[in-house]
Amino acid sequence: MTTIVKFLLLLLLSFFSFMGFANVSEERAIEQVVTDYMESRDRGNQAQMKRAIHPEIIKEQNENKDGLYLAKEMEHSELASLTKPPVKKWLKTSDEPLKVYVEILDINGNTASIKTGTDSFDFQDYIHLAKIDDQWKIVNVLWDNRRAK
C-alpha cells in the first residue's frame, strides 16, 4: 500500500474509534444522571435529585380514575421535595444497595430516551433527557406503577 492509503486508513480508523469512545462516554453520563435520579429518592438526597433534573421537568403518571386515564403531573419542586426527610414511603426495607437498571432506548444528538427502574420500587420510568450546556438533564418522565414485563 502506498503511504497515502495507509494514512487515510489510519485516519478513518482513528475517527471511528473516537466516535465509539464518544458514544460510550455519553452513555455513561446518561446512566449516571438516571442513577442519580433513582438513587436520590432512596437516599433522601435532594442535591443528587436536583443535579439530575431540569428546572422545568414534568413527570407524569398514566393514572386510571374510574375508567378514565389522566396524566397526573409532578413538577421540579414536588420531585425535589420527595427527597426531603422523612422519605419513609420511598425507602426500601433492605439494607442492600439499590440496584438501578438503565436501558438506553435511543440517543440522538442532544436528546436521549431511557427506560429505568429499580429492584426496590414497583414502577417503571420512561425518561427523556436533553443535553444542555454539556450536561445531561432529565426533562420528562412518564411512569406507571407496574413494571413492564
Coordinates of N, CA and C in Angstrom, one line a residue:
M1 N 0.8 -1.2 0.0 CA 0.0 0.0 0.0 C 0.9 1.2 0.0
T2 N 0.3 2.2 -0.6 CA 1.1 3.5 -0.6 C 0.9 4.2 0.8
T3 N 1.8 5.1 1.0 CA 1.8 5.8 2.3 C 0.5 6.6 2.4
I4 N 0.0 7.2 1.4 CA -1.2 8.0 1.4 C -2.4 7.1 1.8
V5 N -2.5 5.9 1.2 CA -3.6 5.0 1.5 C -3.5 4.5 3.0
K6 N -2.3 4.2 3.4 CA -2.1 3.8 4.8 C -2.6 4.9 5.8
F7 N -2.2 6.1 5.4 CA -2.5 7.3 6.2 C -4.0 7.5 6.3
L8 N -4.7 7.4 5.1 CA -6.1 7.5 5.1 C -6.9 6.4 5.9
L9 N -6.4 5.2 5.8 CA -7.0 4.1 6.6 C -6.8 4.3 8.1
L10 N -5.6 4.8 8.5 CA -5.3 5.1 9.9 C -6.2 6.2 10.4
L11 N -6.4 7.3 9.5 CA -7.2 8.4 9.9 C -8.7 7.9 10.0
L12 N -9.1 7.1 9.1 CA -10.5 6.6 9.2 C -10.7 5.7 10.4
L13 N -9.8 4.9 10.7 CA -9.8 4.0 11.9 C -9.9 4.9 13.2
S14 N -9.0 5.9 13.2 CA -9.0 6.8 14.4 C -10.3 7.5 14.6
F15 N -10.9 7.9 13.5 CA -12.2 8.6 13.5 C -13.3 7.7 14.1
F16 N -13.4 6.5 13.6 CA -14.4 5.5 14.1 C -14.1 5.1 15.6
S17 N -12.8 5.0 16.0 CA -12.5 4.7 17.4 C -12.9 5.8 18.3
F18 N -12.7 7.1 17.8 CA -13.1 8.2 18.6 C -14.6 8.3 18.7
M19 N -15.3 8.0 17.7 CA -16.8 8.0 17.7 C -17.3 7.0 18.7
G20 N -16.7 5.8 18.7 CA -17.1 4.8 19.6 C -16.9 5.2 21.1
F21 N -15.7 5.8 21.3 CA -15.4 6.3 22.7 C -16.4 7.4 23.1
A22 N -16.7 8.3 22.1 CA -17.7 9.4 22.4 C -19.0 8.8 22.8
N23 N -19.5 7.8 22.1 CA -20.8 7.2 22.4 C -20.7 6.5 23.8
V24 N -19.7 5.9 24.1 CA -19.5 5.2 25.4 C -19.6 6.2 26.5
S25 N -18.8 7.3 26.4 CA -18.8 8.4 27.4 C -20.2 9.0 27.5
E26 N -20.9 9.2 26.4 CA -22.3 9.8 26.5 C -23.2 8.8 27.2
E27 N -23.1 7.5 26.9 CA -23.9 6.5 27.6 C -23.6 6.5 29.1
R28 N -22.4 6.6 29.5 CA -22.0 6.6 30.9 C -22.6 7.8 31.6
A29 N -22.5 9.0 30.9 CA -23.0 10.2 31.5 C -24.5 10.1 31.7
I30 N -25.2 9.6 30.7 CA -26.7 9.4 30.8 C -27.0 8.5 31.9
E31 N -26.3 7.3 32.0 CA -26.6 6.3 33.0 C -26.4 6.9 34.4
Q32 N -25.4 7.8 34.6 CA -25.1 8.4 35.8 C -26.2 9.4 36.3
V33 N -26.7 10.2 35.3 CA -27.8 11.1 35.6 C -29.1 10.3 36.0
V34 N -29.4 9.3 35.3 CA -30.6 8.5 35.6 C -30.4 7.8 37.0
T35 N -29.2 7.2 37.2 CA -28.9 6.6 38.5 C -29.0 7.6 39.7
D36 N -28.5 8.8 39.5 CA -28.6 9.9 40.5 C -30.1 10.1 40.8
Y37 N -30.9 10.2 39.7 CA -32.3 10.5 39.9 C -33.0 9.4 40.7
M38 N -32.7 8.1 40.4 CA -33.3 7.0 41.0 C -32.8 6.9 42.5
E39 N -31.5 7.0 42.7 CA -30.9 6.8 44.0 C -31.3 7.9 44.9
S40 N -31.5 9.1 44.4 CA -31.8 10.3 45.3 C -33.1 10.1 46.1
R41 N -34.1 9.4 45.5 CA -35.3 9.1 46.3 C -35.0 8.1 47.4
D42 N -34.2 7.1 47.1 CA -33.9 6.1 48.0 C -33.1 6.6 49.2
R43 N -32.1 7.5 48.9 CA -31.2 8.0 49.9 C -31.7 9.3 50.5
G44 N -32.8 9.9 50.0 CA -33.3 11.1 50.5 C -32.3 12.2 50.3
N45 N -31.6 12.2 49.1 CA -30.6 13.2 48.8 C -31.1 14.2 47.8
Q46 N -31.5 15.4 48.3 CA -32.1 16.4 47.5 C -31.1 17.0 46.5
A47 N -29.9 17.2 46.9 CA -28.8 17.7 46.0 C -28.6 16.8 44.8
Q48 N -28.6 15.5 45.1 CA -28.5 14.5 44.0 C -29.7 14.6 43.0
M49 N -30.9 14.7 43.5 CA -32.1 14.9 42.7 C -31.9 16.1 41.8
K50 N -31.6 17.2 42.5 CA -31.6 18.5 41.7 C -30.5 18.5 40.6
R51 N -29.4 17.7 40.9 CA -28.3 17.6 39.9 C -28.9 16.9 38.6
A52 N -29.8 16.0 38.8 CA -30.3 15.1 37.7 C -31.4 15.7 36.9
I53 N -32.2 16.6 37.5 CA -33.4 17.0 36.8 C -33.3 18.5 36.3
H54 N -33.9 18.8 35.2 CA -34.0 20.1 34.7 C -35.0 20.9 35.5
P55 N -34.8 22.2 35.7 CA -35.7 23.0 36.5 C -37.2 23.0 36.0
E56 N -37.4 22.7 34.7 CA -38.7 22.7 34.1 C -39.2 21.3 33.9
I57 N -38.7 20.3 34.6 CA -39.1 18.9 34.4 C -40.6 18.8 34.6
I58 N -41.2 17.8 33.9 CA -42.5 17.4 34.1 C -42.5 15.9 34.2
K59 N -43.1 15.4 35.3 CA -43.2 13.9 35.5 C -44.7 13.6 35.5
E60 N -45.1 12.7 34.7 CA -46.5 12.3 34.5 C -46.7 10.8 34.8
Q61 N -47.9 10.6 35.4 CA -48.3 9.2 35.6 C -49.6 9.0 34.8
N62 N -49.6 7.9 34.1 CA -50.8 7.5 33.4 C -51.7 6.8 34.4
E63 N -52.6 7.6 35.0 CA -53.4 7.2 36.1 C -54.9 6.8 35.7
N64 N -55.4 5.7 36.2 CA -56.7 5.3 35.9 C -57.6 5.7 37.0
K65 N -58.5 6.7 36.7 CA -59.5 7.1 37.7 C -60.9 6.8 37.1
D66 N -61.5 5.8 37.7 CA -62.9 5.5 37.3 C -63.0 5.2 35.8
G67 N -62.0 4.5 35.2 CA -62.1 4.1 33.8 C -61.5 5.2 32.9
L68 N -61.2 6.4 33.4 CA -60.6 7.4 32.6 C -59.1 7.5 32.9
Y69 N -58.3 7.6 31.9 CA -56.8 7.7 32.0 C -56.4 9.2 32.0
L70 N -55.9 9.6 33.1 CA -55.5 11.0 33.3 C -54.0 11.1 33.5
A71 N -53.4 12.1 32.9 CA -52.0 12.4 33.2 C -51.9 13.2 34.5
K72 N -51.4 12.6 35.5 CA -51.1 13.3 36.8 C -49.7 13.8 36.7
E73 N -49.5 15.1 36.9 CA -48.2 15.8 36.7 C -47.6 16.1 38.0
M74 N -46.2 16.0 38.0 CA -45.4 16.5 39.1 C -44.4 17.4 38.5
E75 N -44.0 18.5 39.2 CA -43.0 19.4 38.6 C -41.8 19.4 39.5
H76 N -40.8 20.2 39.2 CA -39.5 20.2 39.8 C -39.6 20.2 41.3
S77 N -40.3 21.2 41.9 CA -40.4 21.4 43.3 C -41.0 20.2 44.0
E78 N -42.0 19.6 43.4 CA -42.6 18.4 44.0 C -41.6 17.2 44.0
L79 N -40.9 17.0 42.9 CA -39.9 15.9 42.8 C -38.8 16.1 43.8
A80 N -38.3 17.3 43.9 CA -37.2 17.6 44.8 C -37.7 17.4 46.3
S81 N -39.0 17.7 46.5 CA -39.5 17.5 47.9 C -39.6 16.1 48.3
L82 N -39.7 15.2 47.3 CA -39.7 13.8 47.6 C -38.5 13.3 48.4
T83 N -37.4 14.0 48.2 CA -36.1 13.6 48.8 C -35.9 14.2 50.2
K84 N -36.8 15.1 50.6 CA -36.7 15.7 52.0 C -37.2 14.7 53.0
P85 N -36.5 14.7 54.2 CA -36.9 13.9 55.3 C -38.3 14.3 55.7
P86 N -39.2 13.4 56.2 CA -39.0 12.0 56.1 C -39.4 11.5 54.7
V87 N -38.6 10.5 54.2 CA -38.9 9.9 52.9 C -39.3 8.4 53.1
K88 N -39.8 8.1 54.2 CA -40.1 6.7 54.5 C -40.9 6.0 53.5
K89 N -41.8 6.6 52.9 CA -42.6 5.9 51.9 C -41.8 5.5 50.7
W90 N -40.7 6.2 50.4 CA -39.8 5.8 49.3 C -38.7 4.8 49.7
L91 N -38.4 4.8 51.0 CA -37.2 4.0 51.4 C -37.6 2.5 51.3
K92 N -36.6 1.8 50.8 CA -36.8 0.3 50.7 C -36.5 -0.3 52.0
T93 N -36.9 -1.5 52.2 CA -36.8 -2.1 53.6 C -35.5 -2.8 53.8
S94 N -34.8 -3.1 52.7 CA -33.5 -3.8 52.8 C -32.3 -2.9 53.0
D95 N -31.2 -3.4 53.6 CA -30.0 -2.6 53.7 C -29.1 -2.8 52.5
E96 N -29.5 -3.6 51.6 CA -28.7 -3.8 50.4 C -28.7 -2.5 49.5
P97 N -27.6 -2.3 48.8 CA -27.6 -1.1 47.9 C -28.7 -1.2 46.9
L98 N -29.2 -0.1 46.5 CA -30.2 0.0 45.5 C -29.7 -0.5 44.1
K99 N -30.4 -1.3 43.5 CA -30.0 -1.8 42.1 C -30.8 -1.0 41.1
V100 N -30.2 -0.2 40.4 CA -30.9 0.6 39.3 C -30.5 0.0 38.0
Y101 N -31.6 -0.2 37.2 CA -31.2 -0.7 35.8 C -31.6 0.5 34.9
V102 N -30.8 0.7 33.9 CA -30.9 1.7 32.9 C -30.8 1.1 31.5
E103 N -31.9 1.2 30.7 CA -31.8 0.7 29.4 C -31.9 2.0 28.5
I104 N -30.9 2.2 27.7 CA -30.9 3.4 26.8 C -31.6 2.9 25.5
L105 N -32.7 3.6 25.3 CA -33.5 3.2 24.1 C -33.0 3.9 22.9
D106 N -32.6 5.2 23.0 CA -32.1 6.0 21.9 C -31.3 7.2 22.4
I107 N -30.2 7.5 21.6 CA -29.5 8.7 21.8 C -29.4 9.3 20.4
N108 N -29.9 10.6 20.3 CA -29.9 11.3 19.0 C -29.4 12.7 19.3
G109 N -28.1 12.9 19.0 CA -27.6 14.3 19.2 C -27.7 14.7 20.7
N110 N -28.5 15.7 21.0 CA -28.6 16.2 22.4 C -29.8 15.7 23.1
T111 N -30.4 14.6 22.6 CA -31.6 14.1 23.3 C -31.4 12.6 23.5
A112 N -32.1 12.0 24.5 CA -32.0 10.6 24.8 C -33.3 10.1 25.4
S113 N -33.6 8.8 25.1 CA -34.8 8.2 25.7 C -34.3 7.0 26.5
I114 N -34.8 6.8 27.7 CA -34.4 5.8 28.6 C -35.6 5.1 29.3
K115 N -35.4 3.8 29.6 CA -36.3 3.0 30.4 C -35.5 2.6 31.6
T116 N -36.1 2.9 32.8 CA -35.4 2.6 34.0 C -36.4 2.1 35.1
G117 N -35.8 1.5 36.1 CA -36.5 1.0 37.3 C -35.4 0.6 38.3
T118 N -35.9 0.0 39.4 CA -35.0 -0.5 40.4 C -35.5 -1.8 41.0
D119 N -34.7 -2.4 41.8 CA -35.1 -3.7 42.4 C -36.1 -3.4 43.6
S120 N -36.2 -2.2 44.0 CA -36.9 -1.9 45.2 C -38.3 -1.3 45.0
F121 N -38.5 -0.5 43.9 CA -39.7 0.2 43.7 C -40.5 -0.5 42.6
D122 N -41.8 -0.7 42.7 CA -42.6 -1.4 41.7 C -43.2 -0.4 40.7
F123 N -42.3 0.3 40.0 CA -42.8 1.2 38.9 C -41.7 1.2 37.8
Q124 N -42.2 1.7 36.7 CA -41.3 1.8 35.5 C -41.3 3.2 35.1
D125 N -40.1 3.8 34.8 CA -40.0 5.2 34.3 C -39.5 5.1 32.9
Y126 N -40.1 6.0 32.1 CA -39.6 6.2 30.7 C -39.2 7.7 30.8
I127 N -37.9 7.9 30.5 CA -37.3 9.2 30.7 C -36.8 9.8 29.4
H128 N -37.0 11.1 29.3 CA -36.4 11.9 28.2 C -35.3 12.8 28.8
L129 N -34.2 12.8 28.2 CA -33.1 13.7 28.7 C -32.7 14.7 27.5
A130 N -32.2 15.8 27.9 CA -31.6 16.8 27.0 C -30.3 17.2 27.5
K131 N -29.4 17.3 26.5 CA -28.0 17.8 26.8 C -28.0 19.3 26.7
I132 N -27.8 20.0 27.8 CA -27.8 21.4 27.9 C -26.5 21.9 28.5
D133 N -25.8 22.8 27.8 CA -24.5 23.3 28.3 C -23.6 22.1 28.7
D134 N -23.5 21.1 27.9 CA -22.7 19.9 28.1 C -23.1 19.0 29.3
Q135 N -24.3 19.2 29.8 CA -24.8 18.3 30.9 C -26.1 17.7 30.5
W136 N -26.2 16.4 30.7 CA -27.5 15.7 30.5 C -28.4 16.1 31.7
K137 N -29.7 16.4 31.4 CA -30.7 16.7 32.4 C -32.0 16.0 32.0
I138 N -32.7 15.5 33.0 CA -34.0 14.8 32.8 C -35.0 15.9 32.6
V139 N -35.7 15.9 31.5 CA -36.7 16.9 31.2 C -38.1 16.4 31.3
N140 N -38.3 15.1 31.1 CA -39.6 14.5 31.1 C -39.6 13.1 31.6
V141 N -40.5 12.7 32.4 CA -40.7 11.3 32.9 C -42.1 10.9 32.8
L142 N -42.4 9.8 32.2 CA -43.7 9.1 32.2 C -43.5 7.8 32.9
W143 N -44.4 7.6 33.9 CA -44.2 6.4 34.7 C -45.5 5.7 34.9
D144 N -45.4 4.4 35.4 CA -46.5 3.6 35.7 C -46.2 2.8 36.9
N145 N -47.2 2.5 37.7 CA -47.0 1.7 38.9 C -46.6 0.2 38.6
R146 N -46.8 -0.2 37.5 CA -46.5 -1.6 37.1 C -45.3 -1.7 36.3
R147 N -44.4 -2.6 36.6 CA -43.2 -2.8 35.7 C -43.6 -3.5 34.4
A148 N -43.0 -3.0 33.3 CA -43.2 -3.7 32.1 C -42.7 -5.1 32.1
K149 N -43.4 -6.0 31.5 CA -42.9 -7.4 31.5 C -42.1 -7.7 30.3

